[in-house]
Coordinates of C-alpha atoms and ligand atoms in Angstrom, one line a residue:
X1 CA 0.3 -18.9 11.9
X2 CA -3.0 -17.1 12.5
X3 CA -5.7 -18.3 10.2
X4 CA -6.7 -15.3 8.2
X5 CA -10.4 -14.4 8.4
X6 CA -11.4 -11.6 6.0
X7 CA -12.9 -8.8 8.1
X8 CA -16.0 -8.6 6.0
X9 CA -18.0 -6.6 8.4
X10 CA -15.4 -3.9 8.7
X11 CA -14.8 -3.9 4.9
X12 CA -18.5 -3.3 4.4
X13 CA -18.6 -0.6 7.1
X14 CA -15.8 1.4 5.4
X15 CA -17.1 0.9 1.9
X16 CA -20.8 1.5 2.4
X17 CA -21.4 3.3 5.7
X18 CA -18.3 5.6 5.8
X19 CA -17.6 6.1 2.1
X20 CA -21.0 5.5 0.6
X21 CA -19.7 3.3 -2.1
X22 CA -23.2 2.7 -3.7
X23 CA -23.5 6.4 -4.5
X24 CA -19.8 6.6 -5.5
X25 CA -20.1 3.8 -8.0
X26 CA -23.4 5.2 -9.4
X27 CA -21.5 8.5 -10.1
X28 CA -18.7 6.8 -12.1
X29 CA -18.7 6.3 -15.9
X30 CA -19.0 2.6 -16.8
X31 CA -19.4 1.2 -13.2
X32 CA -22.9 0.0 -13.8
X33 CA -22.0 -3.5 -12.9
X34 CA -20.8 -2.6 -9.4
X35 CA -24.2 -3.0 -7.9
X36 CA -24.4 -3.7 -4.1
X37 CA -25.3 -7.3 -4.7
X38 CA -22.5 -7.8 -7.2
X39 CA -20.0 -6.1 -4.9
X40 CA -21.0 -8.3 -2.0
X41 CA -20.8 -11.5 -4.1
X42 CA -17.3 -10.6 -5.4
X43 CA -15.9 -9.7 -2.0
X44 CA -17.5 -12.9 -0.5
X45 CA -15.9 -15.1 -3.2
X46 CA -12.6 -13.3 -2.9
X47 CA -12.6 -13.8 0.9
X48 CA -13.2 -17.5 0.6
X49 CA -10.3 -17.9 -1.8
X50 CA -7.9 -15.9 0.4
X51 CA -8.9 -17.7 3.6
X52 CA -9.0 -21.2 2.1
X53 CA -6.3 -21.2 -0.5
X54 CA -3.8 -18.3 0.1
X55 CA -3.6 -18.1 3.9
X56 CA -2.6 -21.8 4.4
X57 CA 0.4 -21.1 2.0
X58 CA 1.7 -18.1 3.8
X59 CA 3.9 -20.0 6.2
X60 CA 4.9 -22.5 3.6
X61 CA 6.1 -19.6 1.4
X62 CA 8.2 -18.3 4.3
X63 CA 9.8 -21.6 5.2
X64 CA 10.5 -22.9 1.7
X65 CA 11.2 -19.6 -0.1
X66 CA 12.0 -19.5 -3.8
X67 CA 14.8 -21.5 -5.4
X68 CA 17.0 -20.5 -8.3
X69 CA 18.6 -22.8 -10.8
X70 CA 19.9 -22.4 -14.4
X71 CA 16.4 -23.4 -15.5
X72 CA 14.7 -20.7 -13.7
X73 CA 13.1 -19.9 -10.3
X74 CA 10.8 -22.3 -8.5
X75 CA 8.2 -20.8 -6.2
X76 CA 7.2 -22.5 -2.9
X77 CA 4.9 -25.5 -2.9
X78 CA 1.3 -24.7 -3.8
X79 CA 2.0 -21.2 -5.2
X80 CA 1.8 -22.3 -8.8
X81 CA -1.5 -24.1 -8.3
X82 CA -2.9 -21.2 -6.2
X83 CA -2.0 -18.8 -9.0
X84 CA -3.8 -21.1 -11.5
X85 CA -6.9 -21.0 -9.3
X86 CA -6.5 -17.2 -9.1
X87 CA -6.5 -17.0 -12.9
X88 CA -9.4 -19.4 -13.3
X89 CA -11.4 -17.3 -10.8
X90 CA -10.9 -14.3 -13.2
X91 CA -9.3 -12.2 -10.5
X92 CA -6.5 -10.7 -12.7
X93 CA -9.1 -9.2 -15.0
X94 CA -11.3 -7.6 -12.4
X95 CA -10.5 -3.9 -12.9
X96 CA -9.0 -4.0 -16.4
X97 CA -10.2 -2.5 -19.6
X98 CA -13.1 -4.6 -21.2
X99 CA -11.7 -4.0 -24.7
X100 CA -8.8 -6.3 -23.8
X101 CA -10.7 -8.9 -21.8
X102 CA -11.1 -7.0 -18.5
X103 CA -14.2 -6.8 -16.4
X104 CA -14.0 -3.0 -16.1
X105 CA -14.9 -3.0 -12.4
X106 CA -13.8 0.0 -10.3
X107 CA -10.3 0.1 -9.0
X108 CA -11.5 0.6 -5.4
X109 CA -13.2 -2.8 -5.6
X110 CA -9.9 -4.3 -6.9
X111 CA -8.1 -2.9 -3.9
X112 CA -10.5 -4.7 -1.5
X113 CA -9.4 -7.9 -3.2
X114 CA -5.8 -6.8 -3.0
X115 CA -6.2 -6.2 0.7
X116 CA -7.6 -9.7 1.3
X117 CA -5.0 -11.4 -0.9
X118 CA -2.1 -9.3 0.6
X119 CA -3.2 -10.0 4.2
X120 CA -3.6 -13.7 3.6
X121 CA -0.3 -14.0 1.9
X122 CA 1.7 -10.9 1.0
X123 CA 4.4 -12.8 -0.9
X124 CA 1.9 -14.4 -3.2
X125 CA 0.0 -11.1 -3.7
X126 CA 3.0 -9.4 -5.1
X127 CA 3.0 -11.6 -8.3
X128 CA -0.4 -10.4 -9.5
X129 CA 0.2 -7.0 -7.9
X130 CA 3.1 -6.3 -10.2
X131 CA 1.1 -7.6 -13.2
X132 CA -1.6 -5.1 -12.2
X133 CA 0.9 -2.2 -12.4
X134 CA 2.2 -3.4 -15.7
X135 CA -1.3 -3.6 -17.0
X136 CA -2.1 0.0 -15.9
X137 CA 1.1 1.3 -17.5
X138 CA 0.4 -0.4 -20.9
X139 CA -3.3 0.6 -20.7
X140 CA -2.3 4.2 -20.3
X141 CA 0.8 4.6 -22.4
X142 CA 0.9 1.7 -24.9
X143 CA 0.1 1.7 -28.6
X144 CA -2.8 -0.3 -29.9
X145 CA -0.5 -3.0 -31.1
X146 CA 1.2 -3.2 -27.7
X147 CA -2.2 -3.4 -26.0
X148 CA -3.3 -6.2 -28.2
X149 CA -0.1 -8.2 -27.7
X150 CA 0.5 -7.7 -24.0
X151 CA -2.6 -6.4 -22.3
X152 CA -4.8 -9.3 -23.2
X153 CA -2.3 -11.8 -21.8
X154 CA -1.6 -9.8 -18.6
X155 CA -5.3 -9.3 -18.0
X156 CA -6.1 -13.0 -18.5
X157 CA -3.3 -13.7 -16.1
X158 CA -1.5 -16.0 -18.6
X159 CA 1.5 -13.7 -18.4
X160 CA 2.7 -11.7 -15.4
X161 CA 4.5 -8.3 -15.2
X162 CA 7.4 -6.7 -13.4
X163 CA 8.7 -3.2 -12.7
X164 CA 12.5 -2.8 -13.5
X165 CA 13.8 0.4 -12.1
X166 CA 16.5 -0.3 -9.6
X167 CA 20.2 -0.9 -10.5
X168 CA 23.1 -1.9 -8.3
X169 CA 24.2 1.7 -7.8
X170 CA 20.8 3.4 -7.7
X171 CA 17.3 3.0 -6.3
X172 CA 15.9 6.3 -4.9
X173 CA 17.9 8.4 -7.4
X174 CA 16.8 7.0 -10.8
X175 CA 18.5 9.9 -12.6
X176 CA 21.7 8.0 -12.4
X177 CA 20.5 4.8 -14.0
X178 CA 22.7 3.3 -16.8
X179 CA 20.8 0.6 -18.6
X180 CA 21.1 1.3 -22.3
X181 CA 18.5 1.0 -25.1
X182 CA 20.0 1.1 -28.6
X183 CA 17.8 1.3 -31.7
X184 CA 17.6 -1.8 -33.9
X185 CA 16.9 -1.5 -37.6
X186 CA 13.4 -2.9 -37.2
X187 CA 12.2 -0.2 -34.9
X188 CA 12.8 -2.3 -31.7
X189 CA 15.6 -1.6 -29.2
X190 CA 18.4 -3.7 -27.8
X191 CA 18.3 -3.3 -24.0
X192 CA 21.5 -3.9 -22.1
X193 CA 22.1 -3.6 -18.4
X194 CA 21.6 -5.1 -14.9
X195 CA 18.5 -4.5 -12.8
X196 CA 18.5 -5.7 -9.2
X197 CA 15.8 -6.4 -6.6
X198 CA 13.2 -7.1 -9.3
X199 CA 10.2 -8.6 -7.6
X200 CA 8.6 -11.5 -9.5
X201 CA 11.4 -11.1 -12.1
X202 CA 11.5 -14.9 -12.7
X203 CA 9.2 -17.7 -11.5
X204 CA 7.3 -20.8 -12.6
X205 CA 3.7 -19.6 -12.3
X206 CA 3.1 -18.2 -15.8
X207 CA 4.4 -18.9 -19.3
X208 CA 5.8 -15.4 -19.9
X209 CA 6.9 -12.4 -18.0
X210 CA 6.5 -8.8 -19.3
X211 CA 9.2 -6.6 -17.9
X212 CA 8.6 -2.8 -17.9
X213 CA 12.1 -1.4 -18.0
X214 CA 13.6 2.0 -17.6
X215 CA 16.7 2.6 -19.9
X216 CA 18.6 5.4 -21.7
X217 CA 18.6 6.0 -25.4
X218 CA 21.9 7.0 -27.0
X219 CA 22.7 10.7 -26.5
X220 CA 19.8 11.1 -24.0
X221 CA 20.1 14.0 -21.6
X222 CA 21.6 13.3 -18.2
X223 CA 19.5 12.7 -15.2
X224 CA 15.8 12.0 -15.1
X225 CA 15.1 13.9 -18.3
X226 CA 16.9 11.2 -20.3
X227 CA 15.1 8.1 -19.3
X228 CA 12.7 6.1 -21.5
X229 CA 10.4 3.2 -20.9
X230 CA 10.4 -0.2 -22.6
X231 CA 8.4 -3.4 -22.7
X232 CA 10.9 -6.3 -22.6
X233 CA 9.2 -9.7 -22.6
X234 CA 10.9 -12.8 -21.3
X235 CA 9.7 -14.7 -24.4
X236 CA 9.1 -12.9 -27.6
X237 CA 5.5 -13.0 -28.7
X238 CA 4.7 -15.0 -31.9
X239 CA 2.4 -13.6 -34.6
X240 CA -0.5 -15.5 -33.2
X241 CA 0.0 -13.9 -29.7
X242 CA 1.5 -17.0 -28.1
X243 CA 4.9 -16.7 -26.4
X244 CA 7.8 -17.8 -28.6
X245 CA 11.6 -17.9 -28.4
X246 CA 13.5 -16.7 -25.3
X247 CA 14.6 -13.1 -25.3
X248 CA 18.1 -12.2 -24.1
X249 CA 17.0 -11.5 -20.5
X250 CA 17.7 -13.8 -17.7
X251 CA 17.6 -14.0 -13.9
X252 CA 21.2 -14.2 -12.6
X253 CA 20.3 -15.0 -9.0
X254 CA 17.7 -14.3 -6.3
X255 CA 18.3 -12.5 -3.0
X256 CA 18.3 -14.1 0.4
X257 CA 16.3 -11.7 2.5
X258 CA 14.7 -10.8 5.8
X259 CA 11.1 -11.6 4.8
X260 CA 8.6 -12.1 1.9
X261 CA 10.5 -15.3 1.1
X262 CA 7.8 -16.6 -1.1
X263 CA 8.3 -13.8 -3.6
X264 CA 11.4 -14.0 -5.8
X265 CA 13.6 -10.9 -5.6
X266 CA 15.7 -11.2 -8.8
X267 CA 18.9 -9.9 -10.4
X268 CA 17.8 -9.4 -14.0
X269 CA 20.4 -9.3 -16.7
X270 CA 19.5 -7.7 -20.0
X271 CA 22.0 -8.7 -22.7
X272 CA 20.8 -6.9 -25.8
X273 CA 17.3 -8.0 -25.1
X274 CA 14.7 -7.0 -27.6
X275 CA 12.5 -4.2 -26.3
X276 CA 9.7 -1.9 -27.5
X277 CA 9.5 1.8 -26.5
X278 CA 6.4 2.6 -24.6
X279 CA 5.3 6.3 -24.4
X280 CA 7.5 9.1 -25.8
X281 CA 11.3 9.1 -25.8
X282 CA 12.9 10.5 -22.6
X283 CA 9.5 10.7 -20.9
X284 CA 9.9 7.2 -19.4
X285 CA 9.9 8.3 -15.8
X286 CA 6.6 10.2 -16.2
X287 CA 5.1 7.0 -17.7
X288 CA 6.6 4.9 -15.0
X289 CA 4.8 7.0 -12.5
X290 CA 1.6 5.3 -13.5
X291 CA 3.2 2.0 -12.4
X292 CA 4.7 3.5 -9.3
X293 CA 1.5 5.2 -8.1
X294 CA -0.3 1.9 -8.5
X295 CA 2.5 0.2 -6.6
X296 CA 2.6 2.8 -3.9
X297 CA -1.1 2.4 -3.0
X298 CA -0.5 -1.4 -3.3
X299 CA 2.4 -1.1 -0.8
X300 CA 0.2 1.0 1.6
X301 CA -2.0 -2.1 1.8
X302 CA 1.0 -4.0 3.2
X303 CA 0.8 -1.8 6.3
X304 CA -2.9 -2.5 6.7
X305 CA -2.4 -6.2 6.1
X306 CA 0.4 -6.4 8.7
X307 CA -1.7 -4.7 11.3
X308 CA -4.8 -6.8 10.5
X309 CA -2.9 -10.1 10.6
X310 CA -1.1 -9.2 13.8
X311 CA -4.3 -8.1 15.4
X312 CA -6.2 -11.3 14.4
X313 CA -3.5 -13.5 15.8
X314 CA -2.8 -11.6 19.0
X315 CA -6.5 -11.0 19.8
X316 CA -7.2 -14.8 19.8
X317 CA -4.0 -15.4 21.9
X318 CA -4.8 -12.6 24.4
X319 CA -8.2 -14.2 25.2
X320 CA -6.7 -17.6 25.9
X321 CA -3.3 -17.0 27.5
X322 CA -3.5 -16.8 31.3
X323 CA -1.1 -14.7 33.3
X324 CA -1.4 -13.0 36.6
X325 CA -4.5 -11.4 38.0
X326 CA -6.3 -8.2 36.9
X327 CA -5.2 -5.3 39.1
X328 CA -8.8 -4.7 40.0
X329 CA -9.4 -8.2 41.2
X330 CA -9.7 -11.6 39.4
X331 CA -11.8 -11.8 36.2
X332 CA -11.4 -15.5 35.8
X333 CA -11.7 -16.8 39.4
X334 CA -12.2 -20.4 38.3
X335 CA -8.9 -20.4 36.5
X336 CA -5.3 -20.3 37.8
X337 CA -4.9 -16.8 36.4
X338 CA -6.7 -14.2 34.2
X339 CA -6.5 -14.1 30.5
X340 CA -4.0 -11.4 29.5
X341 CA -6.6 -9.3 27.7
X342 CA -7.6 -8.0 31.2
X343 CA -4.3 -6.1 31.5
X344 CA -4.3 -2.4 30.5
X345 CA -1.0 -2.7 28.6
X346 CA -2.1 -5.7 26.6
X347 CA -5.3 -3.7 25.7
X348 CA -3.0 -0.8 24.6
X349 CA -1.3 -3.2 22.2
X350 CA -4.5 -4.7 20.9
X351 CA -6.2 -1.3 20.5
X352 CA -3.2 0.2 18.7
X353 CA -3.4 -2.6 16.2
X354 CA -7.1 -2.3 15.8
X355 CA -6.9 1.5 15.4
X356 CA -4.2 1.1 12.8
X357 CA -5.8 -1.6 10.8
X358 CA -9.3 0.0 10.7
X359 CA -7.9 3.5 10.2
X360 CA -5.7 2.2 7.4
X361 CA -8.6 0.5 5.7
X362 CA -10.5 3.8 5.7
X363 CA -7.5 5.7 4.3
X364 CA -6.8 3.2 1.6
X365 CA -10.4 3.0 0.5
X366 CA -10.7 6.8 0.5
X367 CA -7.6 7.0 -1.7
X368 CA -8.9 4.3 -4.0
X369 CA -12.1 6.2 -4.5
X370 CA -10.1 9.2 -5.7
X371 CA -8.3 6.8 -8.1
X372 CA -11.7 5.7 -9.4
X373 CA -12.7 9.2 -10.1
X374 CA -9.4 10.1 -11.8
X375 CA -10.1 7.1 -14.1
X376 CA -13.8 7.2 -14.6
X377 CA -15.1 10.5 -13.2
X378 CA -17.9 12.1 -15.3
X379 CA -16.5 15.6 -15.6
X380 CA -13.0 17.1 -16.2
X381 CA -13.4 19.1 -13.0
X382 CA -14.1 16.1 -10.9
X383 CA -11.2 14.2 -12.4
X384 CA -8.8 17.1 -11.8
X385 CA -9.8 17.5 -8.1
X386 CA -9.6 13.8 -7.5
X387 CA -6.1 13.7 -9.1
X388 CA -4.9 16.4 -6.7
X389 CA -6.4 14.6 -3.7
X390 CA -4.8 11.3 -4.9
X391 CA -1.4 12.9 -5.3
X392 CA -1.6 14.4 -1.8
X393 CA -2.8 11.2 -0.1
X394 CA -0.6 8.7 -1.9
X395 CA 2.8 9.4 -0.1
X396 CA 0.9 9.7 3.2
X397 CA -0.8 6.3 2.7
X398 CA 2.3 4.6 1.5
X399 CA 4.8 5.8 4.2
X400 CA 2.6 6.4 7.2
X401 CA 0.7 3.1 6.9
X402 CA 3.8 1.0 6.3
X403 CA 5.5 2.7 9.3
X404 CA 2.6 2.3 11.8
X405 CA 1.6 -1.1 10.2
X406 CA 5.1 -2.3 11.1
X407 CA 4.7 -1.0 14.6
X408 CA 1.4 -2.8 14.8
X409 CA 3.0 -6.1 13.6
X410 CA 5.6 -5.7 16.3
X411 CA 2.9 -5.2 18.9
X412 CA 1.1 -8.3 17.6
X413 CA 4.3 -10.2 18.3
X414 CA 4.7 -8.6 21.7
X415 CA 1.3 -9.7 22.9
X416 CA 2.5 -13.3 22.5
X417 CA 5.5 -12.7 24.8
X418 CA 8.3 -15.2 24.1
X419 CA 6.0 -17.3 21.9
X420 CA 5.8 -14.3 19.5
X421 CA 9.5 -14.7 18.8
X422 CA 9.0 -18.4 17.9
X423 CA 8.3 -19.2 14.2
X424 CA 5.3 -21.5 14.8
X425 CA 2.9 -18.7 15.6
X426 CA 3.7 -16.7 12.5
X427 CA 4.0 -13.4 14.4
X428 CA 7.7 -13.0 13.8
X429 CA 7.1 -13.8 10.1
X430 CA 4.5 -11.0 10.0
X431 CA 7.1 -8.6 11.4
X432 CA 9.8 -9.7 9.0
X433 CA 7.4 -9.6 6.0
X434 CA 6.2 -6.1 6.9
X435 CA 9.6 -4.5 7.2
X436 CA 10.2 -4.1 3.5
X437 CA 7.1 -1.9 3.2
X438 CA 9.0 1.1 4.5
X439 CA 11.8 0.6 1.9
X440 CA 10.5 -0.3 -1.5
X441 CA 8.4 1.9 -3.7
X442 CA 10.2 4.9 -2.3
X443 CA 11.5 4.8 1.2
X444 CA 9.7 6.8 4.0
X445 CA 12.3 9.5 3.5
X446 CA 11.6 9.8 -0.2
X447 CA 7.9 9.8 0.3
X448 CA 8.2 12.5 2.9
X449 CA 10.2 14.7 0.5
X450 CA 7.6 14.1 -2.2
X451 CA 4.8 15.1 0.2
X452 CA 6.4 18.2 1.8
X453 CA 8.5 19.3 -1.2
X454 CA 6.6 18.5 -4.3
X455 CA 3.1 18.1 -3.2
X456 CA 2.7 20.8 -0.5
X457 CA 5.4 23.5 -0.8
X458 CA 5.7 23.5 -4.6
X459 CA 1.9 24.0 -4.9
X460 CA 2.1 26.8 -2.3
X461 CA 0.1 24.6 0.0
X462 CA -2.8 24.2 -2.4
X463 CA -3.0 20.4 -2.2
X464 CA -2.9 20.6 1.6
X465 CA -5.7 23.2 1.5
X466 CA -7.8 20.9 -0.7
X467 CA -7.8 18.4 2.1
X468 CA -7.9 20.7 5.1
X469 CA -11.0 22.4 3.6
X470 CA -12.9 19.2 3.7
X471 CA -11.8 18.6 7.3
X472 CA -12.9 22.1 8.2
X473 CA -16.3 21.6 6.6
X474 CA -16.8 18.4 8.5
X475 CA -15.8 20.1 11.8
X476 CA -18.1 23.0 11.1
X477 CA -21.1 20.8 10.3
X478 CA -20.7 18.9 13.5
X479 CA -19.5 21.6 15.8
X480 CA -22.8 21.7 17.8
X481 CA -23.0 17.9 18.2
X482 CA -22.3 17.3 21.9
X483 CA -21.6 13.6 21.4
X484 CA -18.9 14.4 18.8
X485 CA -17.2 17.2 20.8
X486 CA -14.4 15.0 22.1
X487 CA -13.4 14.3 18.4
X488 CA -14.3 17.5 16.7
X489 CA -12.5 19.9 19.0
X490 CA -9.1 18.3 18.8
X491 CA -9.5 17.6 15.1
X492 CA -10.4 21.3 14.3
X493 CA -7.4 22.5 16.4
X494 CA -5.1 20.1 14.6
X495 CA -6.4 21.0 11.2
X496 CA -5.6 24.7 11.9
X497 CA -2.1 23.8 13.3
X498 CA -1.4 21.7 10.2
X499 CA -1.6 24.8 8.0
X500 CA 0.4 26.9 10.5
X501 CA 3.2 24.3 10.7
X502 CA 3.3 24.2 6.9
X503 CA 3.7 28.0 6.7
X504 CA 6.5 28.0 9.3
X505 CA 8.4 25.3 7.4
X506 CA 7.8 27.1 4.1
X507 CA 9.2 30.3 5.6
X508 CA 12.3 28.7 7.1
X509 CA 12.9 26.7 3.8
X510 CA 13.1 30.0 2.0
X511 CA 16.2 30.8 4.1
X512 CA 17.7 27.4 4.2
X513 CA 16.6 24.6 1.8
X514 CA 17.9 21.9 4.2
X515 CA 14.9 22.7 6.4
X516 CA 12.6 20.8 4.1
X517 CA 14.6 17.6 4.3
X518 CA 15.0 18.1 8.1
X519 CA 11.3 18.4 8.7
X520 CA 9.9 16.1 6.1
X521 CA 9.5 12.7 7.9
X522 CA 8.0 14.4 11.0
X523 CA 5.8 16.4 8.7
X524 CA 4.6 13.2 6.9
X525 CA 4.0 11.4 10.2
X526 CA 2.1 14.4 11.6
X527 CA 0.0 14.5 8.4
X528 CA -0.7 10.8 8.7
X529 CA -2.0 11.2 12.3
X530 CA -4.1 14.2 11.1
X531 CA -5.7 12.3 8.3
X532 CA -6.4 9.4 10.7
X533 CA -8.0 11.8 13.1
X534 CA -10.3 13.0 10.4
X535 CA -11.2 9.5 9.4
X536 CA -11.7 8.2 13.0
X537 CA -13.9 11.2 13.8
X538 CA -16.0 10.4 10.7
X539 CA -16.2 6.7 11.7
X540 CA -17.2 7.7 15.2
X541 CA -20.0 9.9 13.7
X542 CA -21.3 7.1 11.6
X543 CA -21.3 4.8 14.6
X544 CA -22.9 7.3 17.0
X545 CA -25.7 8.1 14.4
X546 CA -26.4 4.3 14.1
X547 CA -26.6 4.0 17.9
X548 CA -29.1 6.9 18.0
X549 CA -31.1 5.4 15.1
X550 CA -31.2 2.0 16.8
X551 CA -29.3 -1.1 15.7
X552 CA -29.0 -4.8 16.4
X553 CA -25.2 -4.4 16.1
X554 CA -24.6 -2.4 19.2
X555 CA -21.4 -4.2 20.0
X556 CA -19.9 -3.4 16.5
X557 CA -20.7 0.3 16.6
X558 CA -19.7 0.6 20.2
X559 CA -16.3 -0.9 19.4
X560 CA -15.9 1.8 16.7
X561 CA -16.6 4.6 19.1
X562 CA -14.3 3.1 21.7
X563 CA -11.5 2.6 19.2
X564 CA -12.0 6.2 18.0
X565 CA -11.7 7.4 21.6
X566 CA -8.6 5.3 22.1
X567 CA -7.1 6.8 18.9
X568 CA -7.8 10.4 20.0
X569 CA -6.6 9.9 23.6
X570 CA -3.7 7.6 23.1
X571 CA -2.3 7.8 19.6
X572 CA -3.0 11.3 18.4
X573 CA -0.9 12.9 21.1
X574 CA 2.1 11.5 19.2
X575 CA 1.5 14.2 16.6
X576 CA 2.6 16.8 19.2
X577 CA 6.1 15.3 19.3
X578 CA 6.3 15.4 15.5
X579 CA 5.2 19.0 15.4
X580 CA 7.9 20.0 17.9
X581 CA 10.5 18.0 16.2
X582 CA 9.7 19.3 12.7
X583 CA 10.2 22.9 13.9
X584 CA 13.5 22.1 15.6
X585 CA 15.4 23.3 12.6
X586 CA 18.1 21.7 10.4
X587 CA 21.0 22.8 12.5
X588 CA 20.9 20.0 15.1
X589 CA 21.2 17.6 12.1
X590 CA 23.6 19.5 9.8
X591 CA 26.0 21.2 12.2
X592 CA 27.9 18.1 13.0
X593 CA 30.9 17.8 10.6
X594 CA 30.9 14.5 8.6
X595 CA 34.3 13.5 10.2
X596 CA 32.7 13.8 13.7
X597 CA 30.4 10.9 12.9
X598 CA 33.5 8.7 13.1
X599 CA 33.6 6.3 16.1
Ligands
FAD1 C1 12.6 -7.1 -1.5 C2 12.7 -6.0 -2.4 C3 11.9 -5.9 -3.5 C4 12.1 -4.8 -4.4 N1 11.3 -4.8 -5.6 C5 11.6 -3.9 -6.6 C6 11.1 -4.0 -7.9 O1 10.2 -4.9 -8.1 N2 11.5 -3.2 -8.8 C7 12.4 -2.2 -8.6 O2 12.8 -1.5 -9.5 N3 13.0 -2.1 -7.4 C8 12.6 -2.9 -6.4 N4 13.2 -2.8 -5.1 C9 14.2 -1.8 -4.9 C10 13.7 -0.7 -4.0 O3 12.6 0.0 -4.6 C11 14.8 0.2 -3.5 O4 15.7 -0.6 -2.7 C12 14.4 1.4 -2.8 O5 13.8 2.3 -3.7 C13 15.6 2.2 -2.2 O6 16.6 2.3 -3.1 P1 18.1 1.9 -2.7 O7 18.0 0.6 -2.1 O8 19.0 2.1 -3.8 O9 18.5 2.9 -1.5 P2 19.2 4.3 -1.6 O10 18.5 5.1 -2.7 O11 20.6 4.1 -1.7 O12 18.8 5.0 -0.2 C14 19.5 4.7 0.9 C15 19.0 5.5 2.1 O13 19.2 6.9 1.8 C16 18.0 7.6 1.9 N5 18.0 8.7 0.9 C17 18.4 8.6 -0.4 N6 18.3 9.8 -1.0 C18 17.8 10.6 -0.1 C19 17.4 12.0 -0.1 N7 17.5 12.7 -1.2 N8 16.9 12.5 1.0 C20 16.7 11.8 2.1 N9 17.1 10.5 2.2 C21 17.6 9.9 1.1 C22 16.9 6.6 1.6 O14 15.7 7.0 2.2 C23 17.5 5.4 2.3 O15 17.2 5.4 3.7 C24 13.0 -3.8 -4.2 C25 13.8 -3.9 -3.1 C26 13.7 -5.0 -2.2 C27 14.6 -5.0 -1.0

């Protein structure tokens, strides 16, 4: 297993040099504590914890997995103790509301920690990740009493949270869910139904688990308009806030699955369990979106983590493994062969992983800054603009990054040749763990429909324009810069094409609605490559400016410029294929009669 090393230099580059986090934090309401020194200290401490405590447990988690018995679910060796240390370090409370024990630090800073935790050990990171989503949901929609009862415990990390949406017959289409919520005389509800695939639904790391559950009230309208949201704790809270008797909710079994073995994926049975309504009746899905949006950005990090971990492992290997000679003559004449890093194709695989990991970091931190402004921006106007940008970027970050992160993890394995397929090196685990990213929290197909249908076409392209305007401005400001020409010219052309493609799809969708579904995944991938082009051009600019200014870190900045060049020349052309494909029309997909699919 590669030993995870937190990429602190690159984290700092993206935060401070690319996204000017110092200024960003100064502009937020209540982020006074996020001074540069404080930020460095937090990230440094977090990095140590992830490298020394979580990374060594990654392979243990995969090998042992979780075990179910009548008494509950046991997590892999070391997970419980690591969680205790995580709690003692105050990590669960980092970004939470100070009124309930949180530290009130900006969300974007919390995401840096999530990146390090998730890359070191994704299965572990999902336990606090789900608590974080439950915390956000109760913070935003809970009553004062619910906040006092549940938030304080979730924020301290004493209790953890879950997100209970999926049922055996429905995942993407929550409109068909059947779990029932019947009113009790005391104002609570009796929740009955089965939820499946519930991450962290049962485990031994915390004394109580707070399930956030979607269910239907009696007589509720059909479909998504009749869904309400409930808090259903595993143990009912006592008057003094401690966890009391067991509620009628239990874990029936856990799934055996391809990856993330250290995280328990549970079948949860609610047998008239006591629950409390959160938010208005029949508006549960709207409230749950708070959770899902947190989780979607959280899942985007999985793509980044997979690329980073694969890159770290395969880079070290490529420098040591000897095989054949460089085509342009020996580079290691003393040895029996050259290290494989001399071969162009191995460099292609390494640079793809590097471009994905660093581009993903830039995209996630940019998205996280929008989340900061939505939460703590000083003016209504700022908050509204950030909310639009966040809505537009979230499906791209979630789906594009998990897709190309998975590709990068595969390349990490490929660099190892046959050894990549062997468990010992951890590369095949990285591939297996990364695969779920494209499925949960809304599959790539569902994210693509959200982007093209809801976010872009339903706003008549406004959310896209909000983003392309920024790109246009950047291109205009740098149009005369000779050094940046190789980035600005293709970026400006693509930015224009992005709008044109959208108009074309919009027009054909007016004639045939299937065109949206037929174009959506290609549209999403195209959008991802376009957003990356913008970010890589900006990163190249920062690096080029630094080189002109003079720096002692020439190697670092040079590598940024080289990686940007690699991205533009060797990855961006893929967008052309997506453009052509998205305009190919729905006929080639829909004309085939269903029966003709038969073998
Ligand atoms: C390990 C793991 C952990 C999970 N954790 C949680 C959790 O904590 N909480 C929770 O509630 N759920 C969880 N899930 C469930 C997960 O979110 C769902 O599996 C996912 O949303 C997909 O739903 P589904 O499996 O029902 O697939 P379906 O909805 O049946 O979809 C099947 C296929 O059809 C496609 N499809 C469906 N509708 C459309 C459409 N309109 N247009 C185009 N394509 C479409 C999908 O993209 C997919 O490819 C988890 C799942 C796994 C495997």
